[in-house]
CSV table of C-alpha atoms in Angstrom, one decimal:
chain,number,residue,atom,x,y,z
A,1,MET,CA,36.3,6.7,2.9
A,2,LEU,CA,35.5,3.0,2.6
A,3,MET,CA,33.5,3.0,5.8
A,4,GLU,CA,31.5,6.1,4.8
A,5,ALA,CA,30.8,4.6,1.4
A,6,LEU,CA,29.6,1.4,3.0
A,7,LEU,CA,27.3,3.2,5.4
A,8,ILE,CA,25.9,5.3,2.6
A,9,GLY,CA,25.3,2.2,0.5
A,10,LEU,CA,23.5,0.5,3.4
A,11,TRP,CA,21.3,3.5,3.9
A,12,ALA,CA,20.5,3.6,0.2
A,13,GLY,CA,19.6,-0.1,0.3
A,14,ILE,CA,17.2,0.4,3.2
A,15,ALA,CA,15.7,3.5,1.6
A,16,GLY,CA,15.3,1.7,-1.7
A,17,VAL,CA,13.4,-1.1,-0.1
A,18,ASP,CA,11.3,1.4,1.8
A,19,GLN,CA,10.4,3.2,-1.5
A,20,PHE,CA,8.7,0.1,-2.9
A,21,ASN,CA,7.8,-1.9,0.2
A,22,GLY,CA,7.5,0.5,3.1
A,23,LEU,CA,5.3,3.3,4.5
A,24,THR,CA,7.9,5.2,6.7
A,25,HIS,CA,9.1,7.6,4.0
A,26,LEU,CA,12.7,7.0,4.9
A,27,HIS,CA,13.5,7.2,1.2
A,28,ARG,CA,12.6,10.9,0.9
A,29,PRO,CA,15.6,13.2,0.2
A,30,ILE,CA,15.0,15.4,3.3
A,31,VAL,CA,15.5,12.3,5.5
A,32,ALA,CA,18.4,10.9,3.4
A,33,GLY,CA,20.0,14.4,3.5
A,34,ALA,CA,20.2,14.4,7.3
A,35,VAL,CA,21.5,10.8,7.4
A,36,ILE,CA,24.1,11.3,4.7
A,37,GLY,CA,25.1,14.5,6.5
A,38,LEU,CA,25.6,12.7,9.7
A,39,ILE,CA,27.7,10.0,8.0
A,40,LEU,CA,29.9,12.5,6.3
A,41,GLY,CA,30.2,14.8,9.2
A,42,ASP,CA,28.3,17.8,7.8
A,43,LEU,CA,24.7,17.7,9.0
A,44,GLN,CA,24.0,21.3,8.0
A,45,THR,CA,24.9,20.8,4.3
A,46,GLY,CA,23.1,17.5,4.3
A,47,LEU,CA,19.9,19.1,5.6
A,48,ILE,CA,20.1,22.0,3.1
A,49,ALA,CA,20.9,19.7,0.2
A,50,GLY,CA,18.2,17.2,1.2
A,51,ALA,CA,15.6,19.9,1.6
A,52,THR,CA,16.5,21.3,-1.8
A,53,LEU,CA,16.2,17.9,-3.5
A,54,GLU,CA,12.9,17.3,-1.6
A,55,LEU,CA,11.4,20.3,-3.4
A,56,VAL,CA,12.6,18.8,-6.8
A,57,TRP,CA,10.8,15.5,-6.1
A,58,ALA,CA,7.8,17.0,-4.3
A,59,GLY,CA,5.6,16.9,-7.4
A,60,MET,CA,7.2,13.9,-9.1
A,61,VAL,CA,5.0,10.9,-8.3
A,62,PRO,CA,4.7,7.7,-10.2
A,63,LEU,CA,1.5,7.5,-12.2
A,64,ALA,CA,0.7,4.3,-14.0
A,65,GLY,CA,3.6,3.7,-16.4
A,66,ALA,CA,5.1,7.1,-16.0
A,67,GLN,CA,8.1,6.8,-13.6
A,68,PRO,CA,10.0,9.9,-12.4
A,69,PRO,CA,13.7,9.9,-11.8
A,70,ASN,CA,14.5,7.7,-8.8
A,71,VAL,CA,14.1,9.7,-5.6
A,72,VAL,CA,16.5,7.5,-3.5
A,73,ILE,CA,19.5,7.7,-5.8
A,74,GLY,CA,18.9,11.4,-6.5
A,75,GLY,CA,18.7,12.2,-2.8
A,76,VAL,CA,21.7,10.0,-1.8
A,77,ILE,CA,24.1,10.8,-4.6
A,78,GLY,CA,23.1,14.5,-4.7
A,79,THR,CA,23.6,15.1,-1.0
A,80,ALA,CA,26.8,13.1,-0.8
A,81,PHE,CA,28.4,14.8,-3.8
A,82,ALA,CA,27.4,18.2,-2.4
A,83,ILE,CA,29.3,17.5,0.8
A,84,LEU,CA,32.3,15.7,-0.7
A,85,VAL,CA,32.9,18.0,-3.7
A,86,GLY,CA,32.1,21.1,-1.7
A,87,GLU,CA,29.6,22.6,-4.1
A,88,SER,CA,26.3,24.4,-3.3
A,89,PRO,CA,23.1,22.4,-2.9
A,90,GLU,CA,21.8,23.9,-6.2
A,91,THR,CA,24.8,22.4,-8.0
A,92,ALA,CA,24.1,19.1,-6.3
A,93,VAL,CA,20.7,19.0,-7.9
A,94,GLY,CA,22.3,19.2,-11.3
A,95,ILE,CA,24.5,16.2,-10.3
A,96,ALA,CA,21.7,14.2,-8.8
A,97,VAL,CA,19.2,14.2,-11.6
A,98,PRO,CA,21.3,12.4,-14.3
A,99,PHE,CA,22.1,9.6,-11.7
A,100,ALA,CA,18.4,9.4,-10.8
A,101,VAL,CA,17.3,9.2,-14.4
A,102,ALA,CA,19.8,6.4,-15.1
A,103,ALA,CA,18.9,4.5,-11.9
A,104,GLN,CA,15.2,4.6,-12.7
A,105,ALA,CA,15.8,3.2,-16.2
A,106,ILE,CA,17.8,0.3,-14.7
A,107,ILE,CA,15.0,-0.3,-12.1
A,108,THR,CA,12.5,-0.5,-15.0
A,109,LEU,CA,14.6,-3.2,-16.6
A,110,LEU,CA,15.0,-5.0,-13.3
A,111,PHE,CA,11.2,-5.1,-12.8
A,112,THR,CA,10.8,-6.3,-16.4
A,113,ALA,CA,13.3,-9.1,-15.8
A,114,TYR,CA,11.5,-10.0,-12.5
A,115,SER,CA,8.0,-10.2,-14.0
A,116,PRO,CA,8.2,-13.9,-14.8
A,117,ILE,CA,8.3,-14.5,-11.0
A,118,MET,CA,4.6,-13.6,-10.9
A,119,HIS,CA,3.7,-16.5,-13.1
A,120,LYS,CA,5.8,-18.7,-10.9
A,121,MET,CA,3.9,-17.5,-7.9
A,122,ASP,CA,0.6,-18.4,-9.7
A,123,THR,CA,1.9,-21.9,-10.1
A,124,TYR,CA,2.8,-22.2,-6.5
A,125,ALA,CA,-0.6,-20.7,-5.5
A,126,LEU,CA,-2.4,-23.4,-7.5
A,127,LYS,CA,-0.4,-26.0,-5.6
A,128,GLY,CA,-1.0,-24.4,-2.3
A,129,ASN,CA,2.7,-24.0,-1.7
A,130,THR,CA,2.7,-20.9,0.5
A,131,ARG,CA,6.3,-21.3,1.7
A,132,ALA,CA,7.6,-21.0,-1.8
A,133,ILE,CA,5.5,-17.9,-2.3
A,134,ASP,CA,6.9,-16.3,0.8
A,135,LYS,CA,10.5,-17.0,-0.3
A,136,LEU,CA,9.8,-15.3,-3.7
A,137,ASN,CA,8.2,-12.3,-1.9
A,138,TYR,CA,11.4,-11.9,0.1
A,139,LEU,CA,13.5,-12.1,-3.1
A,140,GLY,CA,12.2,-8.8,-4.4
A,141,PRO,CA,13.3,-6.6,-1.5
A,142,ILE,CA,16.6,-8.4,-1.4
A,143,LEU,CA,17.3,-7.6,-5.0
A,144,LEU,CA,16.3,-4.0,-4.5
A,145,PHE,CA,18.6,-3.7,-1.5
A,146,ILE,CA,21.5,-5.1,-3.5
A,147,PHE,CA,20.8,-2.8,-6.4
A,148,PHE,CA,20.6,0.4,-4.4
A,149,PHE,CA,23.6,-0.5,-2.3
A,150,ILE,CA,25.8,-1.1,-5.4
A,151,VAL,CA,24.6,2.0,-7.3
A,152,SER,CA,25.2,4.2,-4.2
A,153,PHE,CA,28.4,2.6,-3.0
A,154,LEU,CA,30.4,2.7,-6.3
A,155,PRO,CA,30.0,6.4,-7.2
A,156,ILE,CA,30.8,7.4,-3.6
A,157,TYR,CA,33.8,5.2,-3.1
A,158,PHE,CA,35.4,5.4,-6.6
A,159,GLY,CA,34.0,8.7,-7.8
A,160,ALA,CA,34.2,11.2,-5.0
A,161,GLU,CA,37.7,12.4,-5.5
A,162,LYS,CA,37.5,12.0,-9.3
A,163,ALA,CA,34.3,14.0,-9.2
A,164,ALA,CA,36.0,16.7,-7.3
A,165,ASP,CA,38.8,16.8,-9.9
A,166,VAL,CA,36.3,16.9,-12.7
A,167,VAL,CA,34.4,19.8,-11.0
A,168,GLY,CA,37.7,21.6,-10.6
A,169,LEU,CA,38.4,21.3,-14.4
A,170,MET,CA,34.9,22.5,-15.4
A,171,PRO,CA,34.7,26.0,-16.7
A,172,GLU,CA,33.0,28.6,-14.6
A,173,TRP,CA,30.1,29.1,-17.0
A,174,LEU,CA,29.2,25.4,-16.8
A,175,ILE,CA,29.2,25.4,-13.0
A,176,ASN,CA,27.0,28.5,-13.0
A,177,GLY,CA,24.7,26.8,-15.5
A,178,LEU,CA,24.3,23.8,-13.2
A,179,THR,CA,23.7,26.2,-10.3
A,180,VAL,CA,21.0,28.0,-12.2
A,181,ALA,CA,19.4,24.8,-13.3
A,182,GLY,CA,19.5,23.4,-9.8
A,183,GLY,CA,17.9,26.6,-8.5
A,184,ILE,CA,15.1,26.3,-11.0
A,185,MET,CA,14.3,22.6,-10.6
A,186,PRO,CA,12.9,22.9,-7.0
A,187,ALA,CA,10.5,25.6,-8.3
A,188,VAL,CA,9.5,23.3,-11.1
A,189,GLY,CA,8.9,20.4,-8.6
A,190,PHE,CA,6.9,22.6,-6.3
A,191,ALA,CA,4.9,23.9,-9.3
A,192,MET,CA,4.1,20.3,-10.3
A,193,LEU,CA,2.8,19.7,-6.8
A,194,MET,CA,0.8,22.8,-6.8
A,195,LYS,CA,-0.8,21.8,-10.1
A,196,ILE,CA,-2.1,18.7,-8.4
A,197,MET,CA,-3.2,20.3,-5.1
A,198,PHE,CA,-4.2,23.8,-6.1
A,199,LYS,CA,-7.8,25.0,-5.8
A,200,TRP,CA,-9.0,28.5,-6.3
A,201,THR,CA,-10.4,28.6,-2.8
A,202,TYR,CA,-6.9,28.4,-1.6
A,203,ALA,CA,-5.5,31.2,-3.8
A,204,PRO,CA,-5.9,33.9,-1.1
A,205,PHE,CA,-3.7,31.9,1.3
A,206,PHE,CA,-1.1,31.4,-1.4
A,207,ALA,CA,-1.1,35.2,-2.0
A,208,ILE,CA,-0.7,35.8,1.8
A,209,GLY,CA,2.3,33.5,1.9
A,210,PHE,CA,3.9,35.2,-1.1
A,211,VAL,CA,3.4,38.6,0.5
A,212,ALA,CA,4.8,37.4,3.8
A,213,VAL,CA,8.0,36.1,2.3
A,214,ALA,CA,8.6,38.5,-0.6
A,215,TYR,CA,7.5,41.8,1.0
A,216,LEU,CA,7.5,41.3,4.8
A,217,GLU,CA,10.6,39.1,4.6
A,218,LEU,CA,9.3,36.7,7.2
A,219,PRO,CA,11.4,33.5,7.8
A,220,ILE,CA,10.0,30.2,6.5
A,221,LEU,CA,9.3,29.1,10.1
A,222,ALA,CA,7.1,32.1,10.8
A,223,VAL,CA,5.1,31.5,7.6
A,224,ALA,CA,4.7,27.9,8.5
A,225,ILE,CA,3.4,28.8,12.0
A,226,ILE,CA,0.9,31.2,10.4
A,227,ALA,CA,-0.2,28.5,7.9
A,228,VAL,CA,-0.7,25.9,10.7
A,229,ALA,CA,-2.7,28.5,12.7
A,230,ILE,CA,-5.0,29.2,9.7
A,231,ALA,CA,-5.4,25.5,9.0
A,232,ALA,CA,-6.2,24.8,12.7
A,233,TYR,CA,-8.8,27.6,12.7
A,234,ASP,CA,-10.4,26.3,9.5
A,235,PHE,CA,-10.5,22.8,10.9
A,236,PHE,CA,-12.2,23.7,14.2
A,237,VAL,CA,-14.6,26.1,12.6
A,238,SER,CA,-15.8,24.0,9.7
A,239,GLY,CA,-14.9,20.5,10.7
A,240,GLY,CA,-14.5,20.2,14.5
A,241,THR,CA,-16.7,22.5,16.5
A,242,PRO,CA,-20.0,22.2,14.6
A,243,LYS,CA,-19.9,18.4,14.8
A,244,ALA,CA,-19.3,18.4,18.5
A,245,GLN,CA,-22.2,20.9,19.0
A,246,THR,CA,-24.5,18.7,16.9
A,247,VAL,CA,-23.7,15.7,19.0
A,248,ASN,CA,-24.2,17.5,22.3
A,249,GLU,CA,-27.4,19.2,21.2
A,250,GLY,CA,-29.1,15.9,20.3
A,251,PRO,CA,-30.3,14.9,23.8
A,252,ALA,CA,-31.5,18.5,24.5
A,253,ASP,CA,-33.7,18.4,21.4
A,254,GLU,CA,-35.2,15.1,22.5
A,255,GLU,CA,-36.0,16.6,26.0
A,256,ASP,CA,-37.7,19.6,24.4
A,257,TYR,CA,-39.9,17.3,22.3
A,258,SER,CA,-40.8,15.1,25.4
A,259,ASP,CA,-41.7,18.2,27.4
A,260,GLY,CA,-44.0,19.3,24.6
A,261,ILE,CA,-45.8,16.0,24.5
């Protein structure tokens, strides 16, 4: 278990740095779920749990001072506990969110404690000491890596078996409650995303997708293929083909004018 906890901690550290300093989206739960699943030897459960947690955080984006629960800790801890404890992905959501909320609170304190470094950088900038500025820039990602490693390593190494024992002692109504809450939260996260992206011009497509899943019982892959086809058609009709025609028709118009002259 030590090796698995170390690997999970390393991945959490890399994902934590990526969350604030990268553009690869390695920190997203759907990616973390697959990686954690590979580490713990259960890729299928990892993918399912990661996809479920991805829906929870789909609409949770940091806006100014409003910081959502930390997506890295939620994805890593939720997926790992779902596999180790043997509970459903929905129950994993109920386990992940409290860890994510606590981690984000600690990160806020960490950033607050780190804020005087900015004034130190201003001093170095006035002196033209770029090497010192570079060193301080590297300090931030290093601290983030250490924090995410520790926060992910400790619960997995020391808490997996205890968590399984605690879950076994929980009454059935509490487990069912966590499962129901976990099932609702992905819908809430997706609803938050829809609130940001939704336009009434897209409402018919939303209705088509609902009918395809609810009444025609098409699998998600089939609905996704239909959506890509509609998006591609709309792109070529309204954005792609007319522009190409306009460019090609330019010289022909000039020839018509020259012939008339």
